[in-house]
């Protein structure tokens, strides 16, 4: 469940306060945890992908189809693991700067906005 805008602002304020009070401690915390976990997960996924390629090629050379299928499935699973780990990984070092809040508009919101604009234009004529 994503954080609300208010919770994100509070978290960013706490991060800035931590960096202001003890930058050495904050930088020590920054280098471990998510960075290491994400990097390790991506490396394991790449190694698994290479193993899947080896299984796929081995199955093709020996003409054992099920080994090739297993190799392909291993490659697919590792690719998905690597992409999700890469996307969910930390954005970079240091506290994140507060970006302008973006509200995702769905189809219904956009349709309501268009409807409101049309009504406003028609009432102005």
C-alpha angles and dihedrals in degrees: 000000000000122000120257119246091257092051091048091052091049091049092049090049091051091049092051091047091051092050091047095049101041115005093171092057092044092051090048090054092045096061095055135051115033096020093053094040093049094046092049092048093051092048091051091048091051091049090049090049090054090049088051091052089051091051091047093050092043091053091050093048094048091039092234103141099194091059089054091049091050089049091052092049091049090050092049094048093048092048091053091047092051094048094048092046091049094049095044093045122110117286095232144292123318132022116319117251116239107258124201107277110256118205113207110226120209128208093267092051092051091048091051091050091051092047091050091049092051091049090049092049093048094048090051093057 
